[in-house]
Tab-separated table of N, CA and C in Angstrom:
chain	number	residue	atom	x	y	z
A	1	MET	N	0.677	-1.118	-0.080
A	1	MET	CA	0.175	0.199	-0.046
A	1	MET	C	0.829	1.224	0.125
A	2	TYR	N	0.656	2.201	-0.917
A	2	TYR	CA	1.268	3.408	-0.747
A	2	TYR	C	-0.089	4.430	-1.039
A	3	LYS	N	0.714	5.864	-0.042
A	3	LYS	CA	0.506	7.100	-0.018
A	3	LYS	C	0.864	7.716	-0.887
A	4	ALA	N	-0.062	8.497	-1.774
A	4	ALA	CA	0.554	9.410	-3.242
A	4	ALA	C	-0.311	11.080	-1.733
A	5	THR	N	0.153	11.392	-2.314
A	5	THR	CA	0.020	13.040	-1.858
A	5	THR	C	0.162	13.731	-2.501
A	6	ILE	N	-0.937	14.532	-3.290
A	6	ILE	CA	-0.870	15.305	-4.493
A	6	ILE	C	-0.620	16.472	-4.185
A	7	ALA	N	0.033	17.650	-4.482
A	7	ALA	CA	-0.439	19.286	-4.559
A	7	ALA	C	-0.691	19.613	-5.903
A	8	ILE	N	-2.032	20.487	-6.041
A	8	ILE	CA	-2.325	20.597	-7.108
A	8	ILE	C	-2.332	22.179	-7.490
A	9	THR	N	-1.833	22.871	-8.074
A	9	THR	CA	-1.503	24.390	-8.078
A	9	THR	C	-1.687	24.937	-9.021
A	10	LEU	N	-2.183	25.981	-9.403
A	10	LEU	CA	-2.093	26.732	-11.014
A	10	LEU	C	-1.415	26.794	-11.075
A	11	ARG	N	-1.200	26.661	-12.696
A	11	ARG	CA	0.423	27.587	-13.133
A	11	ARG	C	0.355	28.971	-12.557
A	12	PRO	N	1.544	29.191	-12.746
A	12	PRO	CA	2.059	30.866	-12.559
A	12	PRO	C	1.172	31.443	-13.667
A	13	SER	N	0.549	31.497	-14.667
A	13	SER	CA	-0.144	32.933	-15.329
A	13	SER	C	-1.021	33.107	-14.739
A	14	ILE	N	-1.692	31.514	-14.163
A	14	ILE	CA	-3.458	32.007	-14.142
A	14	ILE	C	-3.466	32.485	-12.592
A	15	LEU	N	-4.020	33.693	-12.699
A	15	LEU	CA	-4.957	34.392	-11.447
A	15	LEU	C	-5.481	33.487	-10.752
A	16	ASP	N	-5.048	33.911	-9.652
A	16	ASP	CA	-5.610	33.337	-7.958
A	16	ASP	C	-7.075	33.743	-7.207
A	17	PRO	N	-7.714	34.219	-7.804
A	17	PRO	CA	-8.582	35.313	-6.796
A	17	PRO	C	-8.869	34.948	-5.467
A	18	GLU	N	-8.777	33.540	-4.894
A	18	GLU	CA	-9.046	32.500	-3.993
A	18	GLU	C	-7.948	33.475	-3.326
A	19	GLY	N	-6.907	32.919	-4.040
A	19	GLY	CA	-5.106	33.536	-3.119
A	19	GLY	C	-5.350	35.604	-2.505
A	20	GLU	N	-5.729	35.901	-3.793
A	20	GLU	CA	-5.867	37.590	-3.503
A	20	GLU	C	-6.647	37.593	-2.546
A	21	THR	N	-7.545	37.110	-2.171
A	21	THR	CA	-8.609	37.154	-1.236
A	21	THR	C	-8.380	37.305	0.089
A	22	VAL	N	-7.419	35.373	0.044
A	22	VAL	CA	-6.614	35.258	1.260
A	22	VAL	C	-5.444	36.557	1.545
A	23	HIS	N	-4.761	36.853	1.095
A	23	HIS	CA	-3.955	37.728	0.807
A	23	HIS	C	-4.560	39.309	1.389
A	24	HIS	N	-5.918	39.422	1.056
A	24	HIS	CA	-6.152	40.563	1.736
A	24	HIS	C	-6.608	40.571	2.644
A	25	ALA	N	-7.133	39.496	3.020
A	25	ALA	CA	-7.963	39.069	5.005
A	25	ALA	C	-6.379	38.959	5.961
A	26	LEU	N	-5.894	38.192	5.031
A	26	LEU	CA	-4.294	38.072	6.159
A	26	LEU	C	-3.595	39.804	6.439
A	27	THR	N	-4.026	40.321	5.070
A	27	THR	CA	-3.120	41.706	5.356
A	27	THR	C	-4.309	42.890	6.317
A	28	ASN	N	-5.324	42.272	5.972
A	28	ASN	CA	-6.101	42.890	7.104
A	28	ASN	C	-5.718	42.498	8.532
A	29	LEU	N	-5.465	41.520	8.933
A	29	LEU	CA	-5.305	41.230	10.161
A	29	LEU	C	-4.199	40.800	10.677
A	30	GLY	N	-3.084	42.221	9.713
A	30	GLY	CA	-1.888	43.061	10.362
A	30	GLY	C	-0.702	42.351	10.211
A	31	HIS	N	-0.638	41.365	9.146
A	31	HIS	CA	0.034	40.409	8.227
A	31	HIS	C	0.587	41.254	7.272
A	32	ASP	N	1.333	42.042	7.457
A	32	ASP	CA	2.249	42.715	6.278
A	32	ASP	C	3.181	42.039	5.898
A	33	ALA	N	3.987	41.457	6.962
A	33	ALA	CA	5.156	40.667	6.105
A	33	ALA	C	4.834	39.431	5.134
A	34	ILE	N	3.200	38.389	4.950
A	34	ILE	CA	3.074	38.386	3.865
A	34	ILE	C	2.818	38.287	2.527
A	35	GLU	N	3.631	38.887	1.334
A	35	GLU	CA	3.704	39.292	0.397
A	35	GLU	C	2.482	39.383	-0.820
A	36	GLN	N	2.549	37.458	-0.818
A	36	GLN	CA	1.873	36.992	-1.809
A	36	GLN	C	0.795	35.185	-1.008
A	37	VAL	N	-0.089	35.514	-1.767
A	37	VAL	CA	-0.452	33.817	-1.465
A	37	VAL	C	-1.633	33.412	-2.515
A	38	ARG	N	-0.831	32.375	-2.701
A	38	ARG	CA	-0.922	30.909	-4.070
A	38	ARG	C	-1.827	29.348	-3.104
A	39	MET	N	-3.480	30.020	-3.556
A	39	MET	CA	-3.934	29.006	-3.085
A	39	MET	C	-3.889	27.562	-4.370
A	40	GLY	N	-4.278	26.129	-3.476
A	40	GLY	CA	-4.136	24.841	-4.260
A	40	GLY	C	-5.367	24.076	-3.479
A	41	LYS	N	-4.894	22.482	-4.205
A	41	LYS	CA	-5.742	21.671	-4.007
A	41	LYS	C	-4.690	20.451	-3.020
A	42	GLN	N	-4.884	19.669	-1.812
A	42	GLN	CA	-3.802	18.694	-1.948
A	42	GLN	C	-5.298	17.517	-1.987
A	43	ALA	N	-4.499	16.173	-2.445
A	43	ALA	CA	-5.052	15.015	-2.844
A	43	ALA	C	-4.566	14.209	-2.449
A	44	GLU	N	-5.161	12.915	-1.469
A	44	GLU	CA	-4.302	12.458	-0.423
A	44	GLU	C	-4.824	10.530	-1.153
A	45	LEU	N	-4.174	10.263	-1.684
A	45	LEU	CA	-4.822	8.578	-2.298
A	45	LEU	C	-4.211	7.471	-1.929
A	46	TRP	N	-5.036	6.579	-1.889
A	46	TRP	CA	-4.133	5.184	-1.101
A	46	TRP	C	-4.605	4.253	-1.782
A	47	ILE	N	-3.146	3.647	-2.247
A	47	ILE	CA	-3.140	3.125	-3.296
A	47	ILE	C	-2.636	1.349	-3.048
A	48	GLU	N	-3.217	0.497	-3.775
A	48	GLU	CA	-3.026	-0.963	-3.677
A	48	GLU	C	-2.205	-0.746	-4.894
A	49	ALA	N	-0.531	-1.466	-4.588
A	49	ALA	CA	0.165	-1.181	-5.899
A	49	ALA	C	1.086	-1.745	-5.414
A	50	ASP	N	1.944	-3.080	-6.494
A	50	ASP	CA	3.383	-4.031	-6.027
A	50	ASP	C	4.438	-2.543	-5.662
A	51	ASP	N	4.639	-1.962	-6.296
A	51	ASP	CA	5.933	-1.093	-6.404
A	51	ASP	C	5.450	0.302	-6.509
A	52	GLU	N	6.623	1.179	-6.042
A	52	GLU	CA	6.124	2.720	-6.624
A	52	GLU	C	6.666	3.149	-7.755
A	53	ALA	N	6.792	2.257	-8.986
A	53	ALA	CA	6.570	2.989	-10.028
A	53	ALA	C	4.522	2.820	-10.149
A	54	GLU	N	4.327	1.807	-10.826
A	54	GLU	CA	3.214	1.809	-10.135
A	54	GLU	C	2.299	2.391	-10.076
A	55	ALA	N	2.613	2.501	-8.465
A	55	ALA	CA	1.781	3.046	-7.630
A	55	ALA	C	1.777	4.776	-8.815
A	56	ARG	N	2.846	5.420	-8.414
A	56	ARG	CA	3.044	6.359	-9.384
A	56	ARG	C	2.147	6.819	-10.593
A	57	ARG	N	2.199	5.702	-11.856
A	57	ARG	CA	1.814	5.625	-12.575
A	57	ARG	C	-0.095	5.659	-12.399
A	58	ILE	N	-0.542	5.220	-11.315
A	58	ILE	CA	-2.153	5.362	-11.196
A	58	ILE	C	-2.354	6.423	-10.842
A	59	ALA	N	-1.232	6.919	-9.711
A	59	ALA	CA	-1.928	8.620	-9.098
A	59	ALA	C	-1.940	9.509	-10.538
A	60	THR	N	-0.521	9.488	-10.899
A	60	THR	CA	-0.554	10.024	-12.823
A	60	THR	C	-1.466	10.276	-13.160
A	61	ASP	N	-1.996	8.850	-13.951
A	61	ASP	CA	-3.962	9.014	-14.474
A	61	ASP	C	-4.361	9.628	-13.739
A	62	ALA	N	-4.560	9.527	-12.717
A	62	ALA	CA	-5.503	10.142	-11.746
A	62	ALA	C	-5.547	11.610	-11.513
A	63	CYS	N	-4.445	11.589	-11.838
A	63	CYS	CA	-4.038	13.475	-11.627
A	63	CYS	C	-4.777	14.053	-13.166
A	64	GLU	N	-4.351	13.129	-14.404
A	64	GLU	CA	-4.257	13.452	-15.722
A	64	GLU	C	-5.991	13.288	-16.606
A	65	HIS	N	-6.657	12.276	-15.504
A	65	HIS	CA	-8.179	12.290	-16.329
A	65	HIS	C	-8.640	12.650	-15.516
A	66	LEU	N	-8.666	12.806	-14.813
A	66	LEU	CA	-9.830	13.751	-13.165
A	66	LEU	C	-9.256	14.944	-12.362
A	67	LEU	N	-8.321	14.528	-11.236
A	67	LEU	CA	-7.964	15.985	-10.100
A	67	LEU	C	-7.072	17.012	-10.678
A	68	ALA	N	-6.536	16.948	-11.193
A	68	ALA	CA	-6.174	18.800	-11.996
A	68	ALA	C	-6.387	18.716	-13.577
A	69	ASN	N	-6.747	20.192	-13.025
A	69	ASN	CA	-7.085	21.149	-15.139
A	69	ASN	C	-5.551	20.976	-16.105
A	70	PRO	N	-5.695	20.104	-16.827
A	70	PRO	CA	-4.179	20.489	-17.916
A	70	PRO	C	-3.833	21.801	-18.437
A	71	VAL	N	-5.237	22.445	-18.481
A	71	VAL	CA	-5.051	23.924	-19.050
A	71	VAL	C	-4.491	24.820	-17.697
A	72	THR	N	-4.977	24.442	-16.704
A	72	THR	CA	-4.418	25.920	-15.830
A	72	THR	C	-3.894	24.955	-14.450
A	73	GLU	N	-3.937	23.779	-14.508
A	73	GLU	CA	-2.976	23.716	-12.961
A	73	GLU	C	-1.814	22.316	-13.567
A	74	ASN	N	-0.535	22.205	-12.546
A	74	ASN	CA	0.209	21.614	-12.517
A	74	ASN	C	-0.124	20.693	-11.323
A	75	PHE	N	0.187	19.378	-11.175
A	75	PHE	CA	0.745	18.544	-9.784
A	75	PHE	C	1.941	17.981	-9.720
A	76	ASP	N	2.385	17.625	-8.434
A	76	ASP	CA	3.298	17.337	-7.501
A	76	ASP	C	2.848	16.123	-6.883
A	77	ILE	N	3.359	14.555	-7.554
A	77	ILE	CA	3.070	13.581	-6.850
A	77	ILE	C	4.133	12.871	-5.504
A	78	HIS	N	3.411	13.270	-3.982
A	78	HIS	CA	4.326	12.954	-3.397
A	78	HIS	C	4.600	11.409	-2.873
A	79	LEU	N	4.920	10.334	-3.304
A	79	LEU	CA	4.529	9.325	-2.405
A	79	LEU	C	5.798	8.522	-1.575
A	80	GLU	N	4.820	7.507	-0.956
A	80	GLU	CA	5.659	6.778	0.994
A	80	GLU	C	4.661	5.951	0.629
A	81	ARG	N	5.675	4.508	2.075
A	81	ARG	CA	4.324	3.511	1.887
A	81	ARG	C	3.619	3.484	2.797
A	82	ALA	N	2.497	2.620	3.903
A	82	ALA	CA	1.890	3.439	4.339
A	82	ALA	C	1.004	1.490	4.537
A	83	SER	N	0.874	1.861	5.887
A	83	SER	CA	0.747	0.244	6.180
A	83	SER	C	-0.698	-0.060	5.764
A	84	ALA	N	-1.139	1.085	5.841
A	84	ALA	CA	-3.340	1.454	5.998
A	84	ALA	C	-3.724	2.004	5.571
A	85	SER	N	-5.089	2.007	4.886
A	85	SER	CA	-5.178	3.391	4.568
A	85	SER	C	-5.920	3.696	5.808
A	86	ALA	N	-6.300	5.096	5.821
A	86	ALA	CA	-7.081	6.187	7.006
A	86	ALA	C	-7.998	5.427	7.644
A	87	LYS	N	-9.037	4.778	6.775
A	87	LYS	CA	-10.425	4.313	7.095
A	87	LYS	C	-9.826	3.644	8.830
B	1	MET	N	13.319	36.538	2.340
B	1	MET	CA	11.950	35.916	2.175
B	1	MET	C	11.421	34.338	1.901
B	2	TYR	N	11.205	33.699	2.448
B	2	TYR	CA	10.214	32.722	2.788
B	2	TYR	C	9.364	31.480	1.825
B	3	LYS	N	9.425	30.922	1.464
B	3	LYS	CA	8.139	30.364	0.945
B	3	LYS	C	7.430	29.133	2.297
B	4	ALA	N	6.443	29.735	2.353
B	4	ALA	CA	5.671	28.133	3.520
B	4	ALA	C	4.654	27.766	2.540
B	5	THR	N	4.901	26.504	2.460
B	5	THR	CA	3.801	25.643	1.578
B	5	THR	C	2.646	24.873	2.852
B	6	ILE	N	1.667	25.307	2.506
B	6	ILE	CA	1.179	24.766	3.717
B	6	ILE	C	-0.038	23.946	3.035
B	7	ALA	N	0.013	22.275	4.208
B	7	ALA	CA	-1.215	21.284	3.562
B	7	ALA	C	-2.020	21.468	4.783
B	8	ILE	N	-3.731	22.038	4.303
B	8	ILE	CA	-4.622	21.701	4.905
B	8	ILE	C	-5.223	20.315	4.626
B	9	THR	N	-5.387	19.342	5.994
B	9	THR	CA	-6.170	18.004	5.639
B	9	THR	C	-7.140	17.991	6.854
B	10	LEU	N	-8.520	17.439	6.672
B	10	LEU	CA	-9.080	17.271	7.667
B	10	LEU	C	-8.747	16.548	8.444
B	11	ARG	N	-9.124	16.441	9.719
B	11	ARG	CA	-8.997	15.517	10.965
B	11	ARG	C	-9.474	14.021	10.707
B	12	PRO	N	-8.510	13.267	10.760
B	12	PRO	CA	-8.676	11.868	10.231
B	12	PRO	C	-10.851	11.165	11.029
B	13	SER	N	-11.213	12.149	11.886
B	13	SER	CA	-12.600	11.877	12.319
B	13	SER	C	-13.186	12.437	11.452
B	14	ILE	N	-13.520	13.356	10.666
B	14	ILE	CA	-14.529	14.379	10.087
B	14	ILE	C	-14.207	13.789	8.719
B	15	LEU	N	-15.633	13.414	8.644
B	15	LEU	CA	-15.988	12.955	7.161
B	15	LEU	C	-15.425	13.764	6.013
B	16	ASP	N	-15.354	13.540	5.061
B	16	ASP	CA	-15.403	13.651	3.818
B	16	ASP	C	-15.923	13.470	2.636
B	17	PRO	N	-16.734	14.026	2.299
B	17	PRO	CA	-17.866	13.668	1.067
B	17	PRO	C	-17.429	14.166	-0.120
B	18	GLU	N	-15.899	15.112	-0.076
B	18	GLU	CA	-15.547	15.523	-1.522
B	18	GLU	C	-14.234	14.759	-1.835
B	19	GLY	N	-13.963	13.913	-0.990
B	19	GLY	CA	-13.004	12.732	-1.199
B	19	GLY	C	-14.016	11.453	-1.614
B	20	GLU	N	-14.622	11.173	-0.771
B	20	GLU	CA	-15.839	10.432	-1.244
B	20	GLU	C	-16.091	10.474	-3.283
B	21	THR	N	-16.268	11.650	-2.976
B	21	THR	CA	-16.725	11.592	-4.667
B	21	THR	C	-15.969	11.588	-5.361
B	22	VAL	N	-14.656	12.257	-5.098
B	22	VAL	CA	-13.386	12.144	-6.282
B	22	VAL	C	-13.334	10.497	-6.262
B	23	HIS	N	-12.851	9.526	-5.118
B	23	HIS	CA	-13.396	7.649	-5.057
B	23	HIS	C	-13.822	7.494	-5.775
B	24	HIS	N	-15.418	7.847	-5.705
B	24	HIS	CA	-16.256	7.089	-6.699
B	24	HIS	C	-16.356	7.380	-8.408
B	25	ALA	N	-15.383	8.963	-8.968
B	25	ALA	CA	-15.368	9.202	-9.927
B	25	ALA	C	-14.049	7.973	-10.172
B	26	LEU	N	-12.914	8.111	-9.063
B	26	LEU	CA	-11.713	7.235	-10.112
B	26	LEU	C	-11.836	5.450	-9.980
B	27	THR	N	-13.127	5.464	-9.411
B	27	THR	CA	-13.219	3.854	-9.437
B	27	THR	C	-13.991	3.735	-10.835
B	28	ASN	N	-15.266	4.452	-11.046
B	28	ASN	CA	-16.025	4.502	-12.607
B	28	ASN	C	-15.239	4.825	-13.468
B	29	LEU	N	-13.947	5.605	-13.097
B	29	LEU	CA	-13.143	5.216	-14.147
B	29	LEU	C	-11.667	4.045	-14.364
B	30	GLY	N	-11.960	2.796	-13.534
B	30	GLY	CA	-11.360	2.500	-13.323
B	30	GLY	C	-10.317	1.465	-12.745
B	31	HIS	N	-9.478	2.772	-12.040
B	31	HIS	CA	-8.840	2.604	-10.628
B	31	HIS	C	-9.496	1.905	-9.638
B	32	ASP	N	-9.444	0.838	-9.927
B	32	ASP	CA	-10.248	0.051	-8.466
B	32	ASP	C	-8.843	-0.414	-7.612
B	33	ALA	N	-7.583	0.176	-7.482
B	33	ALA	CA	-6.424	-0.160	-6.692
B	33	ALA	C	-6.455	1.019	-5.955
B	34	ILE	N	-7.694	2.531	-6.517
B	34	ILE	CA	-7.355	3.355	-5.089
B	34	ILE	C	-8.540	3.252	-4.218
B	35	GLU	N	-7.554	2.770	-2.653
B	35	GLU	CA	-8.540	2.266	-1.794
B	35	GLU	C	-9.111	3.747	-1.183
B	36	GLN	N	-8.344	4.811	-0.928
B	36	GLN	CA	-9.140	5.735	-0.351
B	36	GLN	C	-8.939	7.097	-1.081
B	37	VAL	N	-9.622	8.617	-0.751
B	37	VAL	CA	-9.185	9.736	-1.093
B	37	VAL	C	-9.328	10.299	-0.503
B	38	ARG	N	-8.825	11.334	0.324
B	38	ARG	CA	-8.427	12.305	1.438
B	38	ARG	C	-8.796	13.892	0.666
B	39	MET	N	-9.054	14.542	0.293
B	39	MET	CA	-9.285	16.045	-0.138
B	39	MET	C	-9.060	16.919	0.455
B	40	GLY	N	-7.559	18.141	0.730
B	40	GLY	CA	-7.676	19.173	1.514
B	40	GLY	C	-7.270	20.438	0.541
B	41	LYS	N	-6.585	20.969	1.442
B	41	LYS	CA	-6.270	22.622	-0.027
B	41	LYS	C	-4.665	22.657	0.830
B	42	GLN	N	-4.640	23.532	0.084
B	42	GLN	CA	-3.196	24.015	0.118
B	42	GLN	C	-2.692	25.361	0.012
B	43	ALA	N	-2.011	26.348	0.747
B	43	ALA	CA	-2.154	27.494	0.467
B	43	ALA	C	-0.241	27.795	0.500
B	44	GLU	N	-0.239	29.030	-0.613
B	44	GLU	CA	1.140	28.500	-0.443
B	44	GLU	C	1.905	30.704	-0.177
B	45	LEU	N	2.739	30.518	0.453
B	45	LEU	CA	2.450	32.204	1.474
B	45	LEU	C	4.407	32.257	1.019
B	46	TRP	N	4.412	33.528	0.828
B	46	TRP	CA	5.648	34.563	0.172
B	46	TRP	C	5.634	35.382	1.559
B	47	ILE	N	7.080	34.831	2.861
B	47	ILE	CA	6.291	35.689	3.614
B	47	ILE	C	7.838	36.550	3.833
B	48	GLU	N	8.257	37.977	4.064
B	48	GLU	CA	9.547	37.931	4.413
B	48	GLU	C	9.640	38.537	5.614
B	49	ALA	N	10.666	37.662	5.769
B	49	ALA	CA	11.212	37.383	7.966
B	49	ALA	C	12.635	37.488	7.704
B	50	ASP	N	13.031	38.058	8.445
B	50	ASP	CA	14.650	38.012	9.299
B	50	ASP	C	14.833	36.076	8.728
B	51	ASP	N	13.796	35.354	9.561
B	51	ASP	CA	14.730	34.183	9.748
B	51	ASP	C	13.555	33.194	9.366
B	52	GLU	N	14.367	31.735	9.470
B	52	GLU	CA	12.476	31.082	9.456
B	52	GLU	C	11.611	30.676	10.514
B	53	ALA	N	12.553	30.829	12.046
B	53	ALA	CA	11.402	30.959	13.302
B	53	ALA	C	10.239	31.879	12.853
B	54	GLU	N	10.524	32.851	12.683
B	54	GLU	CA	9.894	34.316	12.286
B	54	GLU	C	8.893	33.819	11.492
B	55	ALA	N	9.634	33.349	10.458
B	55	ALA	CA	8.965	32.677	9.181
B	55	ALA	C	7.685	32.063	9.641
B	56	ARG	N	7.854	30.814	10.490
B	56	ARG	CA	7.388	30.139	10.691
B	56	ARG	C	5.886	30.867	11.756
B	57	ARG	N	6.477	31.110	12.559
B	57	ARG	CA	5.209	32.176	13.571
B	57	ARG	C	4.366	32.619	12.364
B	58	ILE	N	4.606	33.660	11.637
B	58	ILE	CA	3.719	33.817	10.613
B	58	ILE	C	3.146	33.194	10.157
B	59	ALA	N	3.397	32.006	9.302
B	59	ALA	CA	2.230	31.130	9.129
B	59	ALA	C	1.737	30.292	9.371
B	60	THR	N	2.104	29.777	10.964
B	60	THR	CA	1.613	29.549	12.363
B	60	THR	C	0.017	30.625	12.195
B	61	ASP	N	0.622	31.535	12.749
B	61	ASP	CA	-0.534	32.565	13.089
B	61	ASP	C	-1.769	32.549	11.953
B	62	ALA	N	-1.216	32.557	10.598
B	62	ALA	CA	-2.058	32.590	9.493
B	62	ALA	C	-2.975	31.163	9.724
B	63	CYS	N	-2.371	30.411	9.824
B	63	CYS	CA	-3.102	28.993	9.895
B	63	CYS	C	-4.274	28.659	10.686
B	64	GLU	N	-3.625	29.199	12.149
B	64	GLU	CA	-5.253	29.585	13.207
B	64	GLU	C	-5.912	30.213	13.074
B	65	HIS	N	-5.523	31.949	12.932
B	65	HIS	CA	-6.534	32.352	12.694
B	65	HIS	C	-7.370	32.537	11.107
B	66	LEU	N	-6.856	32.069	10.899
B	66	LEU	CA	-7.509	32.042	8.906
B	66	LEU	C	-7.724	30.734	7.980
B	67	LEU	N	-6.576	30.383	8.203
B	67	LEU	CA	-6.353	29.481	6.584
B	67	LEU	C	-7.611	28.008	7.220
B	68	ALA	N	-7.096	27.633	8.152
B	68	ALA	CA	-7.429	26.575	8.975
B	68	ALA	C	-8.643	26.474	10.308
B	69	ASN	N	-9.495	25.807	9.753
B	69	ASN	CA	-10.858	25.159	11.119
B	69	ASN	C	-10.245	24.636	12.098
B	70	PRO	N	-9.779	24.798	13.456
B	70	PRO	CA	-8.687	24.314	14.365
B	70	PRO	C	-9.848	23.279	14.920
B	71	VAL	N	-11.533	23.021	14.891
B	71	VAL	CA	-12.634	22.055	15.259
B	71	VAL	C	-11.899	21.198	14.212
B	72	THR	N	-12.402	21.087	12.747
B	72	THR	CA	-11.972	19.756	11.602
B	72	THR	C	-10.983	19.459	11.092
B	73	GLU	N	-10.014	20.857	11.345
B	73	GLU	CA	-8.919	20.567	10.016
B	73	GLU	C	-7.501	20.493	11.301
B	74	ASN	N	-6.095	20.277	10.675
B	74	ASN	CA	-4.940	19.682	10.796
B	74	ASN	C	-3.908	20.630	9.769
B	75	PHE	N	-2.917	21.309	10.364
B	75	PHE	CA	-2.186	22.082	9.040
B	75	PHE	C	-0.660	21.665	9.396
B	76	ASP	N	0.309	21.620	7.945
B	76	ASP	CA	1.458	21.170	8.235
B	76	ASP	C	2.375	22.461	7.302
B	77	ILE	N	3.264	22.696	7.917
B	77	ILE	CA	4.076	24.362	7.052
B	77	ILE	C	5.368	23.669	6.688
B	78	HIS	N	5.232	23.590	5.631
B	78	HIS	CA	7.052	22.931	4.889
B	78	HIS	C	7.685	24.995	4.474
B	79	LEU	N	8.788	25.040	4.884
B	79	LEU	CA	9.280	26.415	4.974
B	79	LEU	C	11.005	26.108	4.128
B	80	GLU	N	10.413	26.970	2.950
B	80	GLU	CA	11.991	26.889	2.449
B	80	GLU	C	12.267	28.847	1.673
B	81	ARG	N	14.274	28.150	1.699
B	81	ARG	CA	13.653	29.670	1.600
B	81	ARG	C	13.626	30.464	-0.370
B	82	ALA	N	12.743	31.132	-0.359
B	82	ALA	CA	12.686	31.940	-1.903
B	82	ALA	C	13.392	33.549	-2.116
B	83	SER	N	13.590	33.512	-3.303
B	83	SER	CA	14.556	34.790	-3.977
B	83	SER	C	13.527	35.827	-4.427
B	84	ALA	N	12.595	35.053	-4.311
B	84	ALA	CA	11.805	36.540	-4.471
B	84	ALA	C	9.817	35.755	-5.049
B	85	SER	N	8.729	36.503	-4.606
B	85	SER	CA	7.690	36.205	-4.949
B	85	SER	C	7.375	35.587	-6.198
B	86	ALA	N	6.314	34.645	-6.406
B	86	ALA	CA	6.304	33.998	-7.615
B	86	ALA	C	5.167	35.016	-8.792
B	87	LYS	N	5.145	36.405	-8.370
B	87	LYS	CA	4.468	37.598	-9.364
B	87	LYS	C	5.438	38.013	-10.576
């Protein structure tokens, strides 16, 4: 069993109104030191696979076909062995 | 300048209907090897701070007061030096 932690982020060229709203709110809370905010998604997948290469292939396929928008988003997959799902 | 990459996840005891929906969709796409999905958020903050301890304090404060729900969510902060914000 592998756990894939996937960060899905907007490409740098894509505007991020959610991030700008959060940045504005943090500035209003007094956080002048925060210069920029970008918001994204995280997906955690528990995958039954024989090896890390197969787990990565499954996670990549899930990103390309469902989780990420190939036009506007990038994704980054981090894999680790897991004893069981979080259920 | 530091970049804080913050993973905001639902606590394990909290139901995740978005994750269950994604899991269902992935199963329909043929991904039987994926046993569970949990969805979360990611925030990237560019912070002007003198040292890593100050950047961590600012990022933690932002999580506790705005980004994360202390009842339902956990957060995990990863810090790295950054040359400039992504602007």
